[in-house]
Tab-separated table of C-alpha atoms and ligand atoms in Angstrom:
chain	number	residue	atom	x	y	z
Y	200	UNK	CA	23.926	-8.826	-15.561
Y	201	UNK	CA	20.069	-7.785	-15.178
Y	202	UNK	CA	18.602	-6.026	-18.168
Y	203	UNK	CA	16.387	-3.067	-18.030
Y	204	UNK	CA	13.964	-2.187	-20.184
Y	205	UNK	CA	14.795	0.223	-22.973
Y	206	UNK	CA	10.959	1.865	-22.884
Y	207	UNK	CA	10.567	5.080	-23.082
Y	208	UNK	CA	7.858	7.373	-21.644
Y	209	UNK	CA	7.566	8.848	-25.509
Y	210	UNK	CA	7.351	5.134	-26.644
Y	211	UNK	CA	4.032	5.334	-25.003
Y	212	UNK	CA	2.636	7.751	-27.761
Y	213	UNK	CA	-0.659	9.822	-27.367
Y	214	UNK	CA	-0.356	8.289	-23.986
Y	215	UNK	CA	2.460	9.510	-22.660
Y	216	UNK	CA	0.997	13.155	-21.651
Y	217	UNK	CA	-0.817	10.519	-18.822
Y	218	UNK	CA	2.580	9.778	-16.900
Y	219	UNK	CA	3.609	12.337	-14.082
Y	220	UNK	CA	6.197	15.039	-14.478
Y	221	UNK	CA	9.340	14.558	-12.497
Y	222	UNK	CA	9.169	15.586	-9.053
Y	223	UNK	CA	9.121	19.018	-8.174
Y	224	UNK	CA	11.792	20.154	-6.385
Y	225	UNK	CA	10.415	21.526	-2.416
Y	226	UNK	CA	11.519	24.561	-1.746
Y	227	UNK	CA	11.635	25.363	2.154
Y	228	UNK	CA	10.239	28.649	2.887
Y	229	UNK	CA	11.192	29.774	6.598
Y	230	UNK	CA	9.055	30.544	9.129
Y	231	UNK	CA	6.086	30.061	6.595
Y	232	UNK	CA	5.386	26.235	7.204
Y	233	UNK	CA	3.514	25.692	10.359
Y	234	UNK	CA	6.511	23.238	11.210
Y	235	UNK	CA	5.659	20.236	14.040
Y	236	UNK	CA	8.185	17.454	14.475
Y	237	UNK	CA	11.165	16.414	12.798
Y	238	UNK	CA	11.559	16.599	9.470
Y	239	UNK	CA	12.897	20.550	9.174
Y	240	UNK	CA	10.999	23.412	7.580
Y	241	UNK	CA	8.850	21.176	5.448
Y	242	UNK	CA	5.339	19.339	5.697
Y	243	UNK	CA	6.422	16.095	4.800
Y	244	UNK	CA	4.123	14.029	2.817
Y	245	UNK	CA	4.137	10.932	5.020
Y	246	UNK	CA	6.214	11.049	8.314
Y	247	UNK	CA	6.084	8.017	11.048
Y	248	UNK	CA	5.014	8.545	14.716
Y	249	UNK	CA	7.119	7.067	17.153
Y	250	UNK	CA	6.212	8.781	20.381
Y	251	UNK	CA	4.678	5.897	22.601
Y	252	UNK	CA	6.933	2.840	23.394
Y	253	UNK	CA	9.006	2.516	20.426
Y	254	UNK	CA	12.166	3.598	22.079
Y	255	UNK	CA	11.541	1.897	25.225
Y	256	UNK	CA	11.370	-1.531	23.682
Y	257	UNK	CA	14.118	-1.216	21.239
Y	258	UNK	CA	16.468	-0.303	24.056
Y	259	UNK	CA	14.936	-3.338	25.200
Y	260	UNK	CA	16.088	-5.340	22.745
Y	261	UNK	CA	19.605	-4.176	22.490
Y	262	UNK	CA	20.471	-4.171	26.391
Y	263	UNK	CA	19.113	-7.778	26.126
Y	264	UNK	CA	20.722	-8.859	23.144
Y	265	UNK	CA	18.093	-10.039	21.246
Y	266	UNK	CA	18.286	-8.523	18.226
Y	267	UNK	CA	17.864	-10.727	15.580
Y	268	UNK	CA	14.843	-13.096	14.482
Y	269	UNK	CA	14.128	-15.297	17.820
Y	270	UNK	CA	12.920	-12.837	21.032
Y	271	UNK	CA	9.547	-12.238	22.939
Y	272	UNK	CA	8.669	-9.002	20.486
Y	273	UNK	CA	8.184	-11.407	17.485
Y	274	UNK	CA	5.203	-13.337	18.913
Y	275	UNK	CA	3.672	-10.752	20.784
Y	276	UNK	CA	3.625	-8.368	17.592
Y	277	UNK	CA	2.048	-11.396	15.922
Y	278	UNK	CA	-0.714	-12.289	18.210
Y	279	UNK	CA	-1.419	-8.205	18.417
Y	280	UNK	CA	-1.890	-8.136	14.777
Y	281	UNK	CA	-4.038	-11.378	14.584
Y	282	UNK	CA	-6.283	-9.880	17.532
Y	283	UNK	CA	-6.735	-6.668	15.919
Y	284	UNK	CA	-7.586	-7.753	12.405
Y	285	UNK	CA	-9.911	-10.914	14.017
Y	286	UNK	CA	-7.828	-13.168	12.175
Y	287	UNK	CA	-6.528	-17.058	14.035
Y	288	UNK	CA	-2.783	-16.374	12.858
Y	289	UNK	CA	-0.642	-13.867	11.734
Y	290	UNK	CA	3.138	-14.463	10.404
Y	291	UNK	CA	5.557	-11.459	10.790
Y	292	UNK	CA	8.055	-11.038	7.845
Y	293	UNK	CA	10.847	-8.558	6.306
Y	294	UNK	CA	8.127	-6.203	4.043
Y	295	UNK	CA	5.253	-6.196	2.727
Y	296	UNK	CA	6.595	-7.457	-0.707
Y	297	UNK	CA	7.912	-10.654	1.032
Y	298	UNK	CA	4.501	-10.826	2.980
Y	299	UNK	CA	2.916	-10.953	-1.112
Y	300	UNK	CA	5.315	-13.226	-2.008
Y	301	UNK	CA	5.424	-15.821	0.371
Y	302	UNK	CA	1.812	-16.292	0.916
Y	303	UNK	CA	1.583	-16.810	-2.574
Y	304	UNK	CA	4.172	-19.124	-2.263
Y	305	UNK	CA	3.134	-20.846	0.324
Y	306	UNK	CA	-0.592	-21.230	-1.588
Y	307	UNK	CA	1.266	-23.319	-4.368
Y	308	UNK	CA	1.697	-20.668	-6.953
Y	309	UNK	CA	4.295	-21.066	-9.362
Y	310	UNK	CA	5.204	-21.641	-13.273
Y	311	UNK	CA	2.607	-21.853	-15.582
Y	312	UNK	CA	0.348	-20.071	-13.326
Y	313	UNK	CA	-1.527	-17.115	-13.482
Y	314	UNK	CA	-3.055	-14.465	-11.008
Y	315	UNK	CA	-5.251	-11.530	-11.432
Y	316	UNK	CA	-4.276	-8.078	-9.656
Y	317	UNK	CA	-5.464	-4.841	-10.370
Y	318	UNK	CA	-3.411	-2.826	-12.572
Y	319	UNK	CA	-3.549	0.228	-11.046
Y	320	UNK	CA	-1.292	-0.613	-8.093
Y	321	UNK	CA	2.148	-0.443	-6.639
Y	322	UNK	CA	5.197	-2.627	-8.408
Y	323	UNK	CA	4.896	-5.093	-5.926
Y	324	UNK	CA	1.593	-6.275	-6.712
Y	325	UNK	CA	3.437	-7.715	-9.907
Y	326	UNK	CA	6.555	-7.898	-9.348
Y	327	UNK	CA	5.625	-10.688	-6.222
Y	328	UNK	CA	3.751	-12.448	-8.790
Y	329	UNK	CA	6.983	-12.250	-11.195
Y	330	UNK	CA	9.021	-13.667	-8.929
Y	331	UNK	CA	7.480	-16.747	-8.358
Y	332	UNK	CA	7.228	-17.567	-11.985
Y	333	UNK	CA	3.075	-16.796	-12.189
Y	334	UNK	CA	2.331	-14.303	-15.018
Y	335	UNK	CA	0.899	-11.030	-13.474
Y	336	UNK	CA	-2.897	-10.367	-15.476
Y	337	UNK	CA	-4.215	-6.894	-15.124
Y	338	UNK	CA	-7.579	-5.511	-14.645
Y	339	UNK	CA	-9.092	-2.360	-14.595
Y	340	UNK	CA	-9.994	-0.163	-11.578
Y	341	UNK	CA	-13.325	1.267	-11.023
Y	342	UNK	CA	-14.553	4.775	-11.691
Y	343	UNK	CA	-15.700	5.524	-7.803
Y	344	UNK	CA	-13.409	3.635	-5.315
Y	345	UNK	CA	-10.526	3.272	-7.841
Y	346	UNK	CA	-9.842	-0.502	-6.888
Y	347	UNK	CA	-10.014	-3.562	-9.088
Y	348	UNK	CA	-13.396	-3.596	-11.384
Y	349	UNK	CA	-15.047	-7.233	-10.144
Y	350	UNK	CA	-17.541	-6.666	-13.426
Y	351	UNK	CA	-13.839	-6.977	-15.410
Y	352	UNK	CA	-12.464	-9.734	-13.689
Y	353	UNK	CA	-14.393	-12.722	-15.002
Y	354	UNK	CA	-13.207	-12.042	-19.023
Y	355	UNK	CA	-9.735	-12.235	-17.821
Y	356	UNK	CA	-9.908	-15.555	-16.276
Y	357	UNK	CA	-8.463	-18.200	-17.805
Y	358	UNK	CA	-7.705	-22.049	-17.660
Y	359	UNK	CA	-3.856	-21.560	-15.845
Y	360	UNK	CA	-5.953	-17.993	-13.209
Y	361	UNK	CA	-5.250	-19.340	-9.925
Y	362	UNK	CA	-5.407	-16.413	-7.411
Y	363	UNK	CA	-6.798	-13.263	-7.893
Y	364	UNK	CA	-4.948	-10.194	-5.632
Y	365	UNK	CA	-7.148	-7.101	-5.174
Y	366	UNK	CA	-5.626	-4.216	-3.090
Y	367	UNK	CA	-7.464	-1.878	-0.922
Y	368	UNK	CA	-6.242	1.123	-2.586
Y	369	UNK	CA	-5.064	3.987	-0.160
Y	370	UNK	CA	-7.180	2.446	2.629
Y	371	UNK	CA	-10.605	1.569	0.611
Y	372	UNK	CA	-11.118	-1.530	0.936
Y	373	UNK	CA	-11.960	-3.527	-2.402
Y	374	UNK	CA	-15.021	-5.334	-3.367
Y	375	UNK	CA	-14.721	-8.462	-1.445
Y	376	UNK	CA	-18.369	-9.599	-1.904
Y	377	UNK	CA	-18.210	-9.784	-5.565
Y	378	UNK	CA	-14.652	-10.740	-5.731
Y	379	UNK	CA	-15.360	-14.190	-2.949
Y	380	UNK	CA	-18.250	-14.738	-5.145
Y	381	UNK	CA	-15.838	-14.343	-8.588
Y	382	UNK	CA	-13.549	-16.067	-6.911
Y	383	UNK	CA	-15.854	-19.235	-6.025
Y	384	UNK	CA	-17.479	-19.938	-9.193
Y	385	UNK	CA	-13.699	-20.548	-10.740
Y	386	UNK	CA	-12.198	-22.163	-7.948
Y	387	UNK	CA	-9.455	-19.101	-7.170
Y	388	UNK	CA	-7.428	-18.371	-4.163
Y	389	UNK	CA	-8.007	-14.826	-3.158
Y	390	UNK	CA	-5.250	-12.883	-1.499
Y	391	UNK	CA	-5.782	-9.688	-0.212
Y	392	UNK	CA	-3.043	-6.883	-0.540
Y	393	UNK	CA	-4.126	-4.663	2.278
Y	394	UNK	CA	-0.533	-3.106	2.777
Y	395	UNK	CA	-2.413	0.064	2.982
Y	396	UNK	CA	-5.301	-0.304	5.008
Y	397	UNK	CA	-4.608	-1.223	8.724
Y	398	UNK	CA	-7.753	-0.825	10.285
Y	399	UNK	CA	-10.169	-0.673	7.173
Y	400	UNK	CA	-13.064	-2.754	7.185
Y	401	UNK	CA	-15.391	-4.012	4.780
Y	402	UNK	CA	-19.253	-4.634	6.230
Y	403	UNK	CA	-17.876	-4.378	9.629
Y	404	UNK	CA	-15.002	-6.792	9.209
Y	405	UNK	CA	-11.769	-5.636	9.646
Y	406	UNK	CA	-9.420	-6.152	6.366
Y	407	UNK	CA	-6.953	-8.730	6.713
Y	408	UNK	CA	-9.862	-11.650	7.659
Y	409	UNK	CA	-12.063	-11.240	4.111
Y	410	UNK	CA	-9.759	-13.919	2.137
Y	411	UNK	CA	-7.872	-16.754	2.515
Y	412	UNK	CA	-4.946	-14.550	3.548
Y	413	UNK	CA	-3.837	-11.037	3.953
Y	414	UNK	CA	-0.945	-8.742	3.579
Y	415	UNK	CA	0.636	-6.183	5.247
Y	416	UNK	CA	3.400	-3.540	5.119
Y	417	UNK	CA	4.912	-1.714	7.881
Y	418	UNK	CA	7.004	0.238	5.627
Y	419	UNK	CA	7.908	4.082	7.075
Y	420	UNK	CA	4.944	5.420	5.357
Y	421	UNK	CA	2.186	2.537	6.422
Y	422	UNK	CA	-0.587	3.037	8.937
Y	423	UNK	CA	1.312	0.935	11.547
Y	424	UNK	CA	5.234	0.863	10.870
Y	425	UNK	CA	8.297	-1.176	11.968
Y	426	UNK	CA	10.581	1.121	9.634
Y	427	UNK	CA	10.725	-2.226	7.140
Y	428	UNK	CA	8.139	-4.850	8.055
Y	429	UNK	CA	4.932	-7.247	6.653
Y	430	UNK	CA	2.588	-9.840	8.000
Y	431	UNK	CA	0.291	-12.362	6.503
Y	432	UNK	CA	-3.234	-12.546	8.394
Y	433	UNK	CA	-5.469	-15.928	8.110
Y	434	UNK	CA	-7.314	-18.225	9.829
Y	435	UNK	CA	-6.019	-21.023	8.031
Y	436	UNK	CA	-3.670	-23.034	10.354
Y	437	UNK	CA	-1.787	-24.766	7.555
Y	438	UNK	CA	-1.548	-21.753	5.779
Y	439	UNK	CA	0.217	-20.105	9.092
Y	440	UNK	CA	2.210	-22.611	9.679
Y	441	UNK	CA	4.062	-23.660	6.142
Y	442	UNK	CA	4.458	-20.252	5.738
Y	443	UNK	CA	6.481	-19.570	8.971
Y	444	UNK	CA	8.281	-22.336	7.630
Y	445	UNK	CA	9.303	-21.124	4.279
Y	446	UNK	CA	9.990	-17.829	5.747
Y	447	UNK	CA	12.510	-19.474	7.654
Y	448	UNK	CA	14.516	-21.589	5.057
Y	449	UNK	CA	11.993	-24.488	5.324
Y	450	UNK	CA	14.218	-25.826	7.805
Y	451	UNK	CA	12.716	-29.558	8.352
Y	452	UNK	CA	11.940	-30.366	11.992
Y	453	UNK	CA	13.595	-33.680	11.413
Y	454	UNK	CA	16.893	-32.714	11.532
Y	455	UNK	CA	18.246	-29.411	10.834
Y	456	UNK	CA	20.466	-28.478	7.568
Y	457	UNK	CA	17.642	-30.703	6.152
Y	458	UNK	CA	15.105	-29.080	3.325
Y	459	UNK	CA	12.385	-30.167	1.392
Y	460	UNK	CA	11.113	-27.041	-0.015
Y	461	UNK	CA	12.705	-23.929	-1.189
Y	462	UNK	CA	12.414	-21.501	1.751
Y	463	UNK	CA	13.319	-18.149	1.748
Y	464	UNK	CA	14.774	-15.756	4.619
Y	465	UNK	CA	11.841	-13.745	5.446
Y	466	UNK	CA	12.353	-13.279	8.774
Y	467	UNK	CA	11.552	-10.299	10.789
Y	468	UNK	CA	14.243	-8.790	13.427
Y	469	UNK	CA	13.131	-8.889	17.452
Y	470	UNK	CA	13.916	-5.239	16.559
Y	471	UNK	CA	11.418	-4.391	14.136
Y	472	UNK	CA	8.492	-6.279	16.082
Y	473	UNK	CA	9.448	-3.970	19.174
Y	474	UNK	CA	8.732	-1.032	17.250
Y	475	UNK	CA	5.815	-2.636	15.887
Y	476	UNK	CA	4.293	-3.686	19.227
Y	477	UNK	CA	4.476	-0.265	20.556
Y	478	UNK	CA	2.635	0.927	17.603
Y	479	UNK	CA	0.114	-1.716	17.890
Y	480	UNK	CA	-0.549	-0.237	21.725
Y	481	UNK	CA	-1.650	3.086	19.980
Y	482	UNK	CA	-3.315	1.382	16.822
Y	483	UNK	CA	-6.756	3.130	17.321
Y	484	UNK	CA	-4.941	6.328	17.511
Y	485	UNK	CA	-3.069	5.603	14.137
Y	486	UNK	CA	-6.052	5.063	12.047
Y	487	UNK	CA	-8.288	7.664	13.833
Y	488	UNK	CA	-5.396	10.348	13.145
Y	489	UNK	CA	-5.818	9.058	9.418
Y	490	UNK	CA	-9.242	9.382	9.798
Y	491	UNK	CA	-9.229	13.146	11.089
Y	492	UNK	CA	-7.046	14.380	7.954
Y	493	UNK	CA	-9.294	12.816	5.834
Y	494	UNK	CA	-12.266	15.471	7.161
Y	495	UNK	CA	-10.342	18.006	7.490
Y	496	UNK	CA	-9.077	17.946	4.616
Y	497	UNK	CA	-12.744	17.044	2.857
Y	498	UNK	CA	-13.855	20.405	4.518
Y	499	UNK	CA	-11.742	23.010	3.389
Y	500	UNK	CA	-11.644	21.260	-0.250
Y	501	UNK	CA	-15.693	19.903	-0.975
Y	502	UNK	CA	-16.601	22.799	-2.751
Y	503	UNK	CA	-13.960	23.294	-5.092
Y	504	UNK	CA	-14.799	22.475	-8.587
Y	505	UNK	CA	-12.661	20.485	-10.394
Y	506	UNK	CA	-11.162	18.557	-7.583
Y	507	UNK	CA	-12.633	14.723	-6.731
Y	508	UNK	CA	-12.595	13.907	-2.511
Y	509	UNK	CA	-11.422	10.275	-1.762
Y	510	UNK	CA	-14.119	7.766	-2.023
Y	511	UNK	CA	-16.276	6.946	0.615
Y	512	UNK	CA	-18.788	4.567	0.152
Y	513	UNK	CA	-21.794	2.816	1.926
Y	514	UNK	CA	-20.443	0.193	4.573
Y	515	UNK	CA	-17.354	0.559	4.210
Y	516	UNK	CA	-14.931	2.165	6.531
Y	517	UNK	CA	-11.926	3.758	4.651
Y	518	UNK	CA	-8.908	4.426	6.764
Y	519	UNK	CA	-6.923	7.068	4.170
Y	520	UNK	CA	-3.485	5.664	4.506
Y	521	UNK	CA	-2.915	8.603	1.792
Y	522	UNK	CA	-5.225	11.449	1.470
Y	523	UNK	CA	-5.829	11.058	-2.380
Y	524	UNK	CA	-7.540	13.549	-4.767
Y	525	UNK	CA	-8.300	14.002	-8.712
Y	526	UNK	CA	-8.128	17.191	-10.542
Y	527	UNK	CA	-10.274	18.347	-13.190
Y	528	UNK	CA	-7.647	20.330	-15.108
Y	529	UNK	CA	-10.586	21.859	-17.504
Y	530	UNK	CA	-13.053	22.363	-14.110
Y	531	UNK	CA	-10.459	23.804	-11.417
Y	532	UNK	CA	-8.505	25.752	-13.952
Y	533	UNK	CA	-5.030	24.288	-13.233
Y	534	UNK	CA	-4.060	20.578	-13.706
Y	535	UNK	CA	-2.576	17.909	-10.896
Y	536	UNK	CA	1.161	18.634	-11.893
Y	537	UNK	CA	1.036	22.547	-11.739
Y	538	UNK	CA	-0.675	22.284	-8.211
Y	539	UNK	CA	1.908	19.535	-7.305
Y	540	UNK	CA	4.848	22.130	-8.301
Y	541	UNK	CA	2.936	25.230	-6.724
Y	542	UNK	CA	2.681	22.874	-3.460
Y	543	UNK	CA	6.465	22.159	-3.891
Y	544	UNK	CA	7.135	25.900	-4.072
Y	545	UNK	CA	5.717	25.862	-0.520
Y	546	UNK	CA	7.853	23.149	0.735
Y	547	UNK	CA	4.771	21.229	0.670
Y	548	UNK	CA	5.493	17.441	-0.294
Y	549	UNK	CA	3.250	15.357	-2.656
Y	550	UNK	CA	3.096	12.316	-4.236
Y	551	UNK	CA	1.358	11.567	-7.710
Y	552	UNK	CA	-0.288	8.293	-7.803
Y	553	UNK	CA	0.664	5.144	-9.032
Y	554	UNK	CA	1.926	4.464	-13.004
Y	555	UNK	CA	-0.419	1.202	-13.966
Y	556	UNK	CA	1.687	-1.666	-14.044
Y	557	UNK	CA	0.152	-2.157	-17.827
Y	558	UNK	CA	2.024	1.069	-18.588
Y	559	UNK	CA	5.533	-0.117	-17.128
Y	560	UNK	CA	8.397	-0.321	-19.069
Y	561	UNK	CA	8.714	-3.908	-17.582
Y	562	UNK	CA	5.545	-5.126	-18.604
Y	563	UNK	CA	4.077	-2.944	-21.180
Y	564	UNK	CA	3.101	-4.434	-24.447
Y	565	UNK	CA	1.207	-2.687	-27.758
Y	566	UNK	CA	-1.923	-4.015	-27.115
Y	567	UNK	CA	-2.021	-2.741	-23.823
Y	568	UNK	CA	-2.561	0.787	-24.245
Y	569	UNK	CA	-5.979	2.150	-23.995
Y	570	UNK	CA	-7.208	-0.861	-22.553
Y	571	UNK	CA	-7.635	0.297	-18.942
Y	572	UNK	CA	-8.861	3.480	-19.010
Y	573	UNK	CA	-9.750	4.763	-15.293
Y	574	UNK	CA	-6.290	3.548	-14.520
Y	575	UNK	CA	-4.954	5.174	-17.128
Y	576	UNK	CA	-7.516	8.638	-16.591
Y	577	UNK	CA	-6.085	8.030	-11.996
Y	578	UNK	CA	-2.303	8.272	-13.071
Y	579	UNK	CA	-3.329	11.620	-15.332
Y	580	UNK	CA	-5.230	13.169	-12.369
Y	581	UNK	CA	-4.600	11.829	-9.200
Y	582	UNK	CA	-2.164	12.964	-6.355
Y	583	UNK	CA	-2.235	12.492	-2.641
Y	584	UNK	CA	-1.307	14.994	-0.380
Y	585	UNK	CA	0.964	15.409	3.411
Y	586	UNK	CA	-1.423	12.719	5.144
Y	587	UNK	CA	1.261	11.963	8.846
Y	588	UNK	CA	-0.890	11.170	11.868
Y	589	UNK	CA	1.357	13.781	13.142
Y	590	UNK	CA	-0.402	16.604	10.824
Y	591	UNK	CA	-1.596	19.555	12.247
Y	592	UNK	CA	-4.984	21.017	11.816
Y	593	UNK	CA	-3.352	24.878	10.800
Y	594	UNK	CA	-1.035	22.666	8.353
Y	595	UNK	CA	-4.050	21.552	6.735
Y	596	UNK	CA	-5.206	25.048	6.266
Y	597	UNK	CA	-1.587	26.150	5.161
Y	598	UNK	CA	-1.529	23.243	2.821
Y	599	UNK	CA	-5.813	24.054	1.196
Y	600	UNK	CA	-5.082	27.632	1.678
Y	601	UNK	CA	-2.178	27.021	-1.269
Y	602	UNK	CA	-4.372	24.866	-3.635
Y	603	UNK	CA	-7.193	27.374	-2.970
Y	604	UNK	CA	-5.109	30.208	-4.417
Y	605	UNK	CA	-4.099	28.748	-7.726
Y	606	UNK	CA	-7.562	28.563	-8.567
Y	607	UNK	CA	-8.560	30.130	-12.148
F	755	PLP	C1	3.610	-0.498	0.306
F	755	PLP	C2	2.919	-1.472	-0.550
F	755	PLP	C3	3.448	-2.754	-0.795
F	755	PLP	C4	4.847	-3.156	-0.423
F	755	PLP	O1	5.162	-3.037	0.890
F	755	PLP	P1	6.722	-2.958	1.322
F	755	PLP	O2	6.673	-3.123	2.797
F	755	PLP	O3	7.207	-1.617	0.896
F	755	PLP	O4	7.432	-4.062	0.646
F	755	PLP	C5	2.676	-3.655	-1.515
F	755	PLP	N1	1.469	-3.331	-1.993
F	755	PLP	C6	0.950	-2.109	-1.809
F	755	PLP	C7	-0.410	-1.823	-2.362
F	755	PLP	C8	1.662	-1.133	-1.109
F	755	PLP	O5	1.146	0.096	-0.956
């Protein structure tokens, strides 16, 4: 059987105080909650759109019978992706963990290896690594976009650093310049994890075409979703084409039943790339929606002391897949879990951010803590809050109007 980890939050010591309470329980409050589609009397934190072709297509698919992994859906989500992130090839798979894994796959990594990510990211930044026997190295975010610290990542390269993995965290992109340049001097592969940044871009080029390859998720919450989906984005034709082939099995085009690598079943469903070509037809809507929030939000919250707006920096186009802020318990009089459970009490849904990967039971060690402090000072402060392209400007008001009040 699988072991767990026997860590504790308390093991963590004087930095335990840093990890999250549990999740407040919503409560729904009737007739309160300006209330627009779906998902009852709550604002949901993250909801999917599915109002343009979605349905359409699917039926498609089923009256057709092509549900599984061959079908005219797969290709033509593939080549919409490609187009829209300027990128030669793009290879549809199950998520946007198996999109991580099997480009790094595909790249050679493997035993023995190792590859840089930031540690203030989501499980599967590691975990991918993990699983194909590379050792996961963490680095420290930066104070003002919170994604990896370039100025960190040289002193953590070593002779077996092979790829370095930054993500564009909640839709910022990272700091490709210095991380190509990083990247070049020590002969890396860089990888980007831009599962949450459809539509970002990074000196006016889209994200998804500023590395050797990039990754995608379509989960229910992403930008552009297929319900469970991931692509890899590259111009490198090699790249695009092993990987389609270890996504499916590595079947050998000799003879079939015939392998020579070890594949995996990646494969995305005819299904899933219906849904997601239907999305793609409303794409600049998606991101502009995102967009939208972001200001709105940014308005009714600026002057509040104590509370930190997303970043938004100089040529850089974030796309807030998640609209994400940091509270100043000692400046706005309250701290990030009481306004998460006062925003609960309103059937208003949050999410604290991410637990660094440094602090996880799975790969915590001593020497660890205390060693990446703004990831460490994000998971005390940060939370994101209801961010659907389907939000409404007077649920925006409901939703400031309640962080407004708890104000000391
Ligand atoms: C969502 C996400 C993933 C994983 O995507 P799935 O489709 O859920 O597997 C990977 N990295 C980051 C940064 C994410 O936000």
């Amino acid at each position: 059987m699988i072991e767990y980890s026997s860590f504790r939050v308390e093991d963590l010591g004087p930095l335990a105080h840093i990890i999250p309470a549990p999740e407040p329980e919503l409560r729904v409050v009737m007739n309160r909650v300006p209330v627009v589609q779906g998902a009852g009397a709550i604002i949901p934190v993250c909801e999917p759109t599915l109002q343009g072709n979605e349905e359409k297509y699917v039926v498609e698919c089923v009256r057709s019978n092509w549900i599984s992994s061959a079908g005219k859906f797969i290709p033509r989500f593939e080549e919409m992706f490609a187009a829209f992130c300027g990128t030669k090839h793009a290879v549809a798979c199950t998520s946007g963990t198996s999109a991580l894994q099997l480009a790094l796959v595909t790249l050679g990594i493997g035993p023995g290896d190792e590859v840089i990510i930031p540690t203030f990211t989501m499980i599967a930044s590691a975990n991918t690594v993990r699983h194909c026997g590379a050792t996961p190295v963490f680095v420290d975010a930066e104070p003002v976009t919170w994604n990896i610290d370039p100025t960190k990542i040289e002193a953590a390269i070593t002779p077996r650093t092979k790829a370095i993995v930054p993500v564009h965290t909640y839709g910022h992109p990272a700091d490709m310049d210095a991380i190509t340049a990083i990247a070049r001097r020590h002969d890396l592969v860089v990888v980007e994890d831009a599962a949450e940044a459809h539509g970002a871009q990074y000196k006016g080029r889209p994200t998804g075409s500023l590395a050797r390859a990039g990754c995608f998720s379509f989960y229910a919450n992403k930008i552009v979703t297929t319900g469970e989906g991931g692509m890899i984005t590259t111009d490198d034709a090699e790249l695009a084409d092993k990987a389609r082939n270890i996504r499916d099995h590595a079947f050998s085009k000799e003879r079939h039943f015939w392998h020579r690598a070890p594949g995996h079943n990646f494969r995305m469903t005819n299904l899933q790339a219906a849904i997601g070509v239907a999305q793609m037809e409303r794409v600049d809507w998606l991101v502009a929606r995102r967009i939208e929030n972001a200001m709105a939000y940014n308005a009714r919250l600026r002057d509040l002391p104590g509370i930190t707006l997303p970043p938004a920096t100089d040529g850089v186009k974030n796309v807030y897949w998640m609209y994400s802020i940091l509270v100043d318990e000692a400046a706005f009089g309250r701290g990030r879990d009481d306004i998460r459970r006062h925003l609960a009490d309103n059937a208003i849904e949050t999410r604290s951010f991410f637990v660094p990967m440094h602090l996880q039971p799975l790969y915590v060690r001593p020497e660890y803590l205390g060693r990446f402090p703004v990831a460490e000072m994000l998971c005390a402060r940060g939370f994101y809050l209801p961010s659907s392209a389907s939000l409404t400007e007077q649920q925006i008001d409901f939703v400031c109007a309640r962080i407004r009040e708890l104000r000391r």
